[in-house]
mmCIF file of C-alpha atoms in Angstrom:
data_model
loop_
_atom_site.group_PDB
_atom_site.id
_atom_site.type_symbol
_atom_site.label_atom_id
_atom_site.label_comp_id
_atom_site.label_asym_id
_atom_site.label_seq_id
_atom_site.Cartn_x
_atom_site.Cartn_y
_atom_site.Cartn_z
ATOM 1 C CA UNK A 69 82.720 97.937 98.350
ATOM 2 C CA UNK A 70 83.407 98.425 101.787
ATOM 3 C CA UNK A 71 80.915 101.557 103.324
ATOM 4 C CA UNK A 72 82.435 103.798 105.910
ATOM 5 C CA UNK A 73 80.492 105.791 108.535
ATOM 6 C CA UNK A 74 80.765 108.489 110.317
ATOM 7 C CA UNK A 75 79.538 109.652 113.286
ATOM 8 C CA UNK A 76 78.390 112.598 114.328
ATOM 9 C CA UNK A 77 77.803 113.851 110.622
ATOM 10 C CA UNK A 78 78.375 117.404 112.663
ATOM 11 C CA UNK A 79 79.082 119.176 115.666
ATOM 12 C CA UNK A 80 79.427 122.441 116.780
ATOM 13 C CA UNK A 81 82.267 122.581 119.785
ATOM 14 C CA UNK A 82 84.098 125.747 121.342
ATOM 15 C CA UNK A 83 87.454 126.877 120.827
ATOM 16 C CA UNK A 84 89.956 124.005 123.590
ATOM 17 C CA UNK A 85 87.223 121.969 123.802
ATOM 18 C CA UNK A 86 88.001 118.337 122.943
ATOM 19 C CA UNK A 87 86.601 116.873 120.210
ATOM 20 C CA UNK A 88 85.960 113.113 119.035
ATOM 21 C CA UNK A 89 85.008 111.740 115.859
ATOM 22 C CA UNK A 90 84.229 108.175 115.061
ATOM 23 C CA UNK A 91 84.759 106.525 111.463
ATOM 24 C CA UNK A 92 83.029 102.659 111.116
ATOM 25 C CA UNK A 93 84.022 100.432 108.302
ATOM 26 C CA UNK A 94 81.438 97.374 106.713
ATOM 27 C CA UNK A 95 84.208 94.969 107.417
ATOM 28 C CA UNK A 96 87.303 95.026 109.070
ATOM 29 C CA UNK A 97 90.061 97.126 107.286
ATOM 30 C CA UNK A 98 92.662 96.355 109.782
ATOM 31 C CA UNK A 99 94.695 99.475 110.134
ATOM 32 C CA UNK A 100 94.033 101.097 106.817
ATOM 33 C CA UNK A 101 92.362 104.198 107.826
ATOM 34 C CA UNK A 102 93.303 107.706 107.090
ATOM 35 C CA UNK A 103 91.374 110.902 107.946
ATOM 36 C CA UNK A 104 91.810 114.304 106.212
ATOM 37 C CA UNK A 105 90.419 117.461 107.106
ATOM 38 C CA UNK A 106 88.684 119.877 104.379
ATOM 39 C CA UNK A 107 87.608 123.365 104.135
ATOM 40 C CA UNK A 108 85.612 125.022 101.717
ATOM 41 C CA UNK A 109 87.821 126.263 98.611
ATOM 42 C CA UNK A 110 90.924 124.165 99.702
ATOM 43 C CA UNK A 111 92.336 120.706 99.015
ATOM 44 C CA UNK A 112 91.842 118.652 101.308
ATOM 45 C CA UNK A 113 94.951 118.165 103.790
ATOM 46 C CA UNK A 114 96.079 114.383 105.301
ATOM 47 C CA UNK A 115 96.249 114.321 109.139
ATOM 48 C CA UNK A 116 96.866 111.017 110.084
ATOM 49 C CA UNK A 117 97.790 108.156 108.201
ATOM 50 C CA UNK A 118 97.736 104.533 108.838
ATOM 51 C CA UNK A 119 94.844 104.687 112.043
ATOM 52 C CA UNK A 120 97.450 106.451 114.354
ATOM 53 C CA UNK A 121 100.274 107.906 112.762
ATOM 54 C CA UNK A 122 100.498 111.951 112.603
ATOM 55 C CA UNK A 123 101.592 113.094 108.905
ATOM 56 C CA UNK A 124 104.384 115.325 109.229
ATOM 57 C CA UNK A 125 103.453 119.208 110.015
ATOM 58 C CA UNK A 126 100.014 118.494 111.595
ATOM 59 C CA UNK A 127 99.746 119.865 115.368
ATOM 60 C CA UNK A 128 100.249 117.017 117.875
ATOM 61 C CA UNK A 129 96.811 117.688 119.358
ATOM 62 C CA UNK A 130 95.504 115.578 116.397
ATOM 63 C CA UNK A 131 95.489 112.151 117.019
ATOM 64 C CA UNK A 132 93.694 109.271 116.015
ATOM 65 C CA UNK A 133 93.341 105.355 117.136
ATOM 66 C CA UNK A 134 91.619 101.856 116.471
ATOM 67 C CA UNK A 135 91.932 98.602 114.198
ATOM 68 C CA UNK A 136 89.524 96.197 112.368
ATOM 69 C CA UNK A 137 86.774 98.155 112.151
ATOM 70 C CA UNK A 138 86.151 100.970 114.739
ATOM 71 C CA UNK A 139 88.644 104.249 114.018
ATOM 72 C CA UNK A 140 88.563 108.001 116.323
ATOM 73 C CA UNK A 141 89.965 110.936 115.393
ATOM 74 C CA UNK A 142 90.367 113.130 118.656
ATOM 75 C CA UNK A 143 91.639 116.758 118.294
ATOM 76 C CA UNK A 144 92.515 116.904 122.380
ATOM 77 C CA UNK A 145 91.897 120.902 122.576
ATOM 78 C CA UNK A 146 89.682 122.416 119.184
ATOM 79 C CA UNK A 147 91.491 125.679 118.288
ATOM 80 C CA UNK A 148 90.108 128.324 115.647
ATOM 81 C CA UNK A 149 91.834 126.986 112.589
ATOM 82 C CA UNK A 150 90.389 123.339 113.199
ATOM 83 C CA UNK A 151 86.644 123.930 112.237
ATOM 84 C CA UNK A 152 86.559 122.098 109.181
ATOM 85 C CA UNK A 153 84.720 119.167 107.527
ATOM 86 C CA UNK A 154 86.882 115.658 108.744
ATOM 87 C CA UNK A 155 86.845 112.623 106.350
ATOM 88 C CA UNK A 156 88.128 109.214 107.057
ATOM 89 C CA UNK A 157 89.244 106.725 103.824
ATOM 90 C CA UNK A 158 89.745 103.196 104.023
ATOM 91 C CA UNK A 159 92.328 101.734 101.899
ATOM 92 C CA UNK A 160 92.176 98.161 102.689
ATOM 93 C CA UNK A 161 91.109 97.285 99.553
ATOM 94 C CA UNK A 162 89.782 99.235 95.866
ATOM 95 C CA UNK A 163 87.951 100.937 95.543
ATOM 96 C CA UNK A 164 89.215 103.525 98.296
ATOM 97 C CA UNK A 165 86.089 105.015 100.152
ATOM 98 C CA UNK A 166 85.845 107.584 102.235
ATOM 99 C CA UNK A 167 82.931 108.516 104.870
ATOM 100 C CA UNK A 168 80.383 110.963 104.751
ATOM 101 C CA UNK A 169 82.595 113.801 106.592
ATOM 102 C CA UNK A 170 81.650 115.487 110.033
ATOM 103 C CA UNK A 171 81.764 119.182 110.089
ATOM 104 C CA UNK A 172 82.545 120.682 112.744
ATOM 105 C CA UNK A 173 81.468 124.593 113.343
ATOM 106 C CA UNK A 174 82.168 126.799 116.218
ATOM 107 C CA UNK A 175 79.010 126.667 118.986
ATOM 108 C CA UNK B 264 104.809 126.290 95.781
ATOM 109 C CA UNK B 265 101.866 123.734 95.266
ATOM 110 C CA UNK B 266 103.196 120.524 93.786
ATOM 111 C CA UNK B 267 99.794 119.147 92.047
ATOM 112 C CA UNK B 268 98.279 121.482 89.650
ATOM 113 C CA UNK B 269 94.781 120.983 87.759
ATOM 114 C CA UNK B 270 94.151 121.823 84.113
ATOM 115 C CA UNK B 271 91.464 121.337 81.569
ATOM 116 C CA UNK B 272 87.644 122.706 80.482
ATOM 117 C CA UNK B 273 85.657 123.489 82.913
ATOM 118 C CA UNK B 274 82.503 123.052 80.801
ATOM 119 C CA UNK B 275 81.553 119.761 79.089
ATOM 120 C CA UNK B 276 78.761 119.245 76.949
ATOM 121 C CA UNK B 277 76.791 115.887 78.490
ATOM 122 C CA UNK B 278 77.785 112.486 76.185
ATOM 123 C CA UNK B 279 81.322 114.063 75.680
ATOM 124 C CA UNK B 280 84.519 113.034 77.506
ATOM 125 C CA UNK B 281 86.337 115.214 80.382
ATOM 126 C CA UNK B 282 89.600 115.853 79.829
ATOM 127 C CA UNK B 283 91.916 117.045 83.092
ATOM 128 C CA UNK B 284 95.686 117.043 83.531
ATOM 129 C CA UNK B 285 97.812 117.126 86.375
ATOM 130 C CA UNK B 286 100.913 118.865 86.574
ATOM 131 C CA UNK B 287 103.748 117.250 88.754
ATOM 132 C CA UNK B 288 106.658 120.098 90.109
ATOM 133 C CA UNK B 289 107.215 118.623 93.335
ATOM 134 C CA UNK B 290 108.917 115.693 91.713
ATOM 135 C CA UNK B 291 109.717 112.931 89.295
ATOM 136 C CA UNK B 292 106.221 111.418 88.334
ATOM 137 C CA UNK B 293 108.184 108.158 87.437
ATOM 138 C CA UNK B 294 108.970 107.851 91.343
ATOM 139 C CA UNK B 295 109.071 104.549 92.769
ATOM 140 C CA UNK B 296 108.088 106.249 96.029
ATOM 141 C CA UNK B 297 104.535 107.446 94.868
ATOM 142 C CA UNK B 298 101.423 106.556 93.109
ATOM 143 C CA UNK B 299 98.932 109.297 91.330
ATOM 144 C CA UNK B 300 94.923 109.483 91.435
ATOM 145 C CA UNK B 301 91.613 111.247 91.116
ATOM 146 C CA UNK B 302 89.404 112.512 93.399
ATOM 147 C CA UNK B 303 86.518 113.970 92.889
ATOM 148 C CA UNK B 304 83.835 115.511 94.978
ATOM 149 C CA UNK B 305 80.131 116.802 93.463
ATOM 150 C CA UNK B 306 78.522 119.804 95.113
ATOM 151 C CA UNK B 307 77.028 119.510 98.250
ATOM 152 C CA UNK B 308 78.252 115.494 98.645
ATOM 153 C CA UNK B 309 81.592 113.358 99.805
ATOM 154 C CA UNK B 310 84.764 112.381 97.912
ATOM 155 C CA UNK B 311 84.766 109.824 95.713
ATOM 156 C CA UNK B 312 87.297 108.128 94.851
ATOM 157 C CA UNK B 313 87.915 107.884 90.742
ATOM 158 C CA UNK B 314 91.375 105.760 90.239
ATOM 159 C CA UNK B 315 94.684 105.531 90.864
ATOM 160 C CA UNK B 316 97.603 104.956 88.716
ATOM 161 C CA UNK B 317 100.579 103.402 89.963
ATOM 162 C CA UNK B 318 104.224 103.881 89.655
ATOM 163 C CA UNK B 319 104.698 100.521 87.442
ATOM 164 C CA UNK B 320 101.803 102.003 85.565
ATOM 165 C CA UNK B 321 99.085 99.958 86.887
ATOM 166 C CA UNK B 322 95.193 101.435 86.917
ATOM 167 C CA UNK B 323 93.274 100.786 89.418
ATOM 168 C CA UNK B 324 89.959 102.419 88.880
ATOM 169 C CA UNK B 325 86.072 102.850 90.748
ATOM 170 C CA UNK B 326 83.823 100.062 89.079
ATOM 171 C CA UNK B 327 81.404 102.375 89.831
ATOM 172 C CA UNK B 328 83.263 104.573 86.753
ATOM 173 C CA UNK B 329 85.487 101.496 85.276
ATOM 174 C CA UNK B 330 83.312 101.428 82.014
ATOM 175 C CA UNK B 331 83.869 105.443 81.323
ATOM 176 C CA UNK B 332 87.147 106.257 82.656
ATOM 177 C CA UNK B 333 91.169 106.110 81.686
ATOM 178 C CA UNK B 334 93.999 107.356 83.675
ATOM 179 C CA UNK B 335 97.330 107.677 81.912
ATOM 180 C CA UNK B 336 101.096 109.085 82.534
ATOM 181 C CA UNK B 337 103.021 111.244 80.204
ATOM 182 C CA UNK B 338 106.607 111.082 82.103
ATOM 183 C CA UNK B 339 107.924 113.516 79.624
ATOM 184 C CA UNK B 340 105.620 116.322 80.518
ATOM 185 C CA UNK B 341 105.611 115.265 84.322
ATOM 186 C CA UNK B 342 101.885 114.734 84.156
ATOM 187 C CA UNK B 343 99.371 112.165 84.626
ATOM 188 C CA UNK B 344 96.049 112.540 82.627
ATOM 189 C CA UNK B 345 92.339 111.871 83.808
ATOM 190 C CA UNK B 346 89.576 111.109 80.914
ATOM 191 C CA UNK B 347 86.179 110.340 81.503
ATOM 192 C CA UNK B 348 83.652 109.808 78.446
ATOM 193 C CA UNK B 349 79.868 109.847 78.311
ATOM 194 C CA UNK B 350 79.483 112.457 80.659
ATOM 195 C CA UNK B 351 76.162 113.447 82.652
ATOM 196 C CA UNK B 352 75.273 115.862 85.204
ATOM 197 C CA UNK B 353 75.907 113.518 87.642
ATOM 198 C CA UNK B 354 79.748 114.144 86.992
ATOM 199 C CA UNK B 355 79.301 117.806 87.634
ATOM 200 C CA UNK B 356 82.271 117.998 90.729
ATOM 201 C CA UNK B 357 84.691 119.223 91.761
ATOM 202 C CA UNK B 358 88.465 117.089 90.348
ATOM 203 C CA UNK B 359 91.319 116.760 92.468
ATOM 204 C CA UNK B 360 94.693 115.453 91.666
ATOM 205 C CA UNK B 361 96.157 113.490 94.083
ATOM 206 C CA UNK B 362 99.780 111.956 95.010
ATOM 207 C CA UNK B 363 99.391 108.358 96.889
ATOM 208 C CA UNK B 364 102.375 107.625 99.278
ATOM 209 C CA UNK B 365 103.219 104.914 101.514
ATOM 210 C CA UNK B 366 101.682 101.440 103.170
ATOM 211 C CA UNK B 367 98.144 103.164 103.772
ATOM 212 C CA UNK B 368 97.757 104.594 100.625
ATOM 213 C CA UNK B 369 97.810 108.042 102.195
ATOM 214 C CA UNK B 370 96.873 111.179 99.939
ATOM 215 C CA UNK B 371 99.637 113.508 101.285
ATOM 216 C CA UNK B 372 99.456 116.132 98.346
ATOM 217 C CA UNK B 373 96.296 117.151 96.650
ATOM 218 C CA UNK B 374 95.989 119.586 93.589
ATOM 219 C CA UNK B 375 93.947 122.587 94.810
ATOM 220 C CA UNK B 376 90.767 121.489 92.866
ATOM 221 C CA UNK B 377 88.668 122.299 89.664
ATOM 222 C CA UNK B 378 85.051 122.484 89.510
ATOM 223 C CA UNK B 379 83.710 120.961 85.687
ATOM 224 C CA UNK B 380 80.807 121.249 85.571
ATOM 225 C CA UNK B 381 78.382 119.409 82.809
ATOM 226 C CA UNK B 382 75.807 121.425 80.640
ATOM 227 C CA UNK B 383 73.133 119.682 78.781
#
C-alpha cells in the first residue's frame, strides 16, 4: 500500500493568514492526489482534484501543487469558514489512502 | 438536496454482518460517468478507504477488508449496497457513501455519514 503523510498533523493560524499544508506519498503517485477538507458532523467536501485542479464551487484562494511524490495545499488568505481538518488521498493505485489529516484551529 | 443518502442499523452485534445502503437521487447509478464507494472513518482516527464499485460493475476492495466485505448495485432501486461480515469493534465508524468521478478518482459527492457502531 502506498502510506501518505502529512505534515503539520495541526496548526492553529489567524483569520487571512496563509496557510500551507504538505501531503508525502511512499512512492511516487504522479499526479494522483486529491485533498478534501472535513468538519466535525459533515461529509467531507473535495477541494482540489488531480494535484492542482480546483473542483468546481471551492473559493479560488484554495490551491494546491506538486507531482511524484511531494503535494501542498495552500489556502493563500485562511478565512473563518476554513478551520477544518484537511486530508489528502492518493489514487495512483488500490487501495486509495488517504493521510492522517491536519487540523487546523483558529490561534 | 443531498444526492448520497445512508441507510441501515446502526447497532451490530460483533460476528454479524453490517448492512448499509446508499441511495442515489442525483442521478442514474448505471452512469458511465461515475463510479460508487465506501468510506469509512472510526472515532477519533482517518478515512479509510473500504471499496469501490465501478460503473461496468467491477469491485475493487481494501485487502485490508477483502476477506469480509461485498459491494453490490441494485440499478432498479438506484442504490449501491455495502456488506461487511464478522464484525468487531474495530469496525465501530463512521460509513460514508461516496460517488467517484473522473481521471483522479476524485470523491466529489459524499453521503452525509452514519455512525454503526459494534456492541459485544
Amino acid at each position: 500500500d502506498i502510506q501518505m503523510t502529512q505534515s503539520p498533523s495541526s496548526l492553529s493560524a489567524s483569520v487571512r493568514d496563509r496557510v500551507t499544508i504538505t501531503c508525502r506519498a511512499s512512492q511516487t503517485i504522479v499526479n494522483y492526489l486529491n485533498w478534501y477538507q472535513h468538519k466535525p458532523g459533515k461529509a467531507p467536501k473535495l477541494l482540489i482534484y488531480g494535484a492542482s485542479s480546483l473542483q468546481s464551487g471551492v473559493p479560488s484562494r484554495f490551491s494546491g501543487s506538486g507531482s511524484g511524490t511531494d503535494f501542498i495545499l495552500t489556502i493563500s488568505s485562511l478565512q473563518p469558514d476554513d478551520f477544518a481538518t484537511y486530508y489528502c488521498q492518493q489514487t495512483y493505485s488500490t487501495p486509495f489512502t488517504f493521510g492522517p489529516g491536519t487540523k487546523v484551529d483558529i490561534k | 438536496q443531498l444526492p448520497l443518502q445512508e441507510s441501515g442499523p446502526r447497532l451490530v452485534k460483533a460476528s454479524e454482518t453490517l448492512s448499509l445502503t446508499c441511495t442515489v437521487s442525483g442521478g442514474s447509478i448505471s452512469s458511465s460517468s461515475h463510479s460508487w464507494g465506501w468510506i469509512r472513518q472510526p472515532p477519533g482516527k482517518g478515512l479509510e478507504w473500504i471499496g469501490t464499485l465501478s460503473y461496468s460493475g467491477s469491485t475493487f476492495y481494501n485487502p485490508s477488508l477483502k476477506s469480509r466485505v461485498t459491494i453490490s448495485v441494485d440499478t432498479s432501486k438506484n442504490q449501491f449496497s455495502l456488506k461487511l461480515n464478522s464484525v468487531t469493534a474495530a469496525d465501530t465508524a463512521v460509513y460514508y457513501c461516496a460517488r467517484i468521478f473522473g481521471d483522479s478518482y476524485q470523491v466529489d459527492f459524499w453521503g452525509q455519514g452514519t455512525l454503526v457502531t459494534v456492541s459485544s
